[in-house]
Amino acid sequence: MRNAPDDGKFSMDDTPVDKLLAEITGGDATLMLIAQVFLVVLAVVVANFFLRRTLARLEARALQTSTPWDDALITAARRPLTWLAWIVGVAFAAQIVQAETDTAIFQAVVPARTVGVIGCITWFLLQFIRNVQDGVMRQRLARGESLDRTTVDAVGKLLRVSVLITAVLVGLQSLGFSVSGVLAFGGIGGIAVGFAARDLLANFFGGLMVYLDRPFVVGDWIRSPDKQIEGTVEEIGWRLTRIRTFDKRPLYVPNSIFTQITVENPSRMTNRRIYETVGVRYDDIDRVADIVADIKAMLRAHPEIDQEQTLIVNFNQFGASSLDIMVYTFTRTTAWVAFHEIKQDVMLKIAEIIARHGAEIAFPTRTVHFPDGVRLTTGAQTELAAQGAKS
């Protein structure tokens, strides 16, 4: 074997391993080269075997702890470490071949190894950030603590974008590119890209405004009076927001839309309103005042009615077929199903109050007067009377 030049490349001349291989192969340079590469690959395989077993044991122990950090670290490191071992090992073997052959293609080994190492580190950091994000959310949900998923998602995305940008810049610098020149070119090219992708940028900044202004978060029920948008927010991305409508269809809304429309967030209401008009017959006008007083007393005593909010029960107007009583109040709950249970209870109690006073809830009627004195009343009942008529 000939000595490799002193250029920082690997050489095994005059080492105990080299002498041992020379004895085994009889001094054949080709066989010694093959043996060296084989030993490197074998060392990588053995190292990967022990590395996998060690990480598996550490992961099993980490699962028994309450903190999410160790789980996230070990889970994120498993595959990147395996690939990193192969990248370093194969690069090491390629350098051995390069030292013996001086083939031009092997000059790409060092840059490729550098890119591979940076890629593995980036892969690990991205997985670690995602695992921590998921682990923190699971832990807080398991404890029953409040969780702002929108903030957690936003911070996770910003960290991942920062890692990717840093990895690209470090990779370019390691490959010999001038980062300052790349940034200057990016500034000039960004103008052209901005015009070509203005819709994409509008959606990006629209998503950023949603994260900053926080008109809604993941899990909120939102609706827009300007657009046919209503449902529960499932995900807020950088370009699209996914909303699950009440008929369980996914609705994908570009984020730029939210900078142009009015968004109503019913999930943040403090109370739900009961606003009904109850009509009684004109024949029961002398009982209206007592009915109104009893309905108001019932609402004042109802445990599910918020007494700190506006409560109105008044005879409101003379309707076409009824004396209209307005009932205006708020429930303590904002839950949709519970609200309707309370509303049903209130309306049934109002009906009981009206019946207890000997009155009746009015229904639409129409009275027609004929010239000969006959009066015809239509509705749920029909009354036919004639003045002076004989049966």
CSV table of C-alpha atoms in Angstrom, one decimal, residues 47 49-78 81 124:
chain,number,residue,atom,x,y,z
A,47,ALA,CA,-22.9,0.2,16.4
A,49,PHE,CA,-27.5,-2.7,16.7
A,50,PHE,CA,-26.3,-1.6,20.1
A,51,LEU,CA,-27.6,1.9,19.5
A,52,ARG,CA,-31.1,0.7,18.7
A,53,ARG,CA,-31.2,-1.5,21.8
A,54,THR,CA,-29.9,1.3,24.1
A,55,LEU,CA,-32.4,3.7,22.7
A,56,ALA,CA,-35.3,1.2,23.1
A,57,ARG,CA,-34.4,0.7,26.8
A,58,LEU,CA,-34.1,4.4,27.4
A,59,GLU,CA,-37.5,5.0,25.7
A,60,ALA,CA,-39.1,2.3,27.9
A,61,ARG,CA,-37.8,4.0,31.0
A,62,ALA,CA,-38.8,7.5,29.8
A,63,LEU,CA,-42.4,6.3,29.3
A,64,GLN,CA,-42.6,5.6,33.0
A,65,THR,CA,-41.8,9.3,33.9
A,66,SER,CA,-44.3,12.1,34.0
A,67,THR,CA,-42.3,14.7,32.1
A,68,PRO,CA,-42.8,14.8,28.3
A,69,TRP,CA,-39.3,16.1,27.6
A,70,ASP,CA,-37.4,12.8,27.9
A,71,ASP,CA,-39.9,10.9,25.8
A,72,ALA,CA,-39.7,13.6,23.1
A,73,LEU,CA,-35.9,13.6,23.1
A,74,ILE,CA,-35.4,9.8,22.8
A,75,THR,CA,-38.2,9.3,20.3
A,76,ALA,CA,-36.9,12.1,18.1
A,77,ALA,CA,-33.4,10.8,18.3
A,78,ARG,CA,-34.0,7.2,17.3
A,81,LEU,CA,-29.1,8.8,15.1
A,124,PHE,CA,-33.9,15.5,15.0
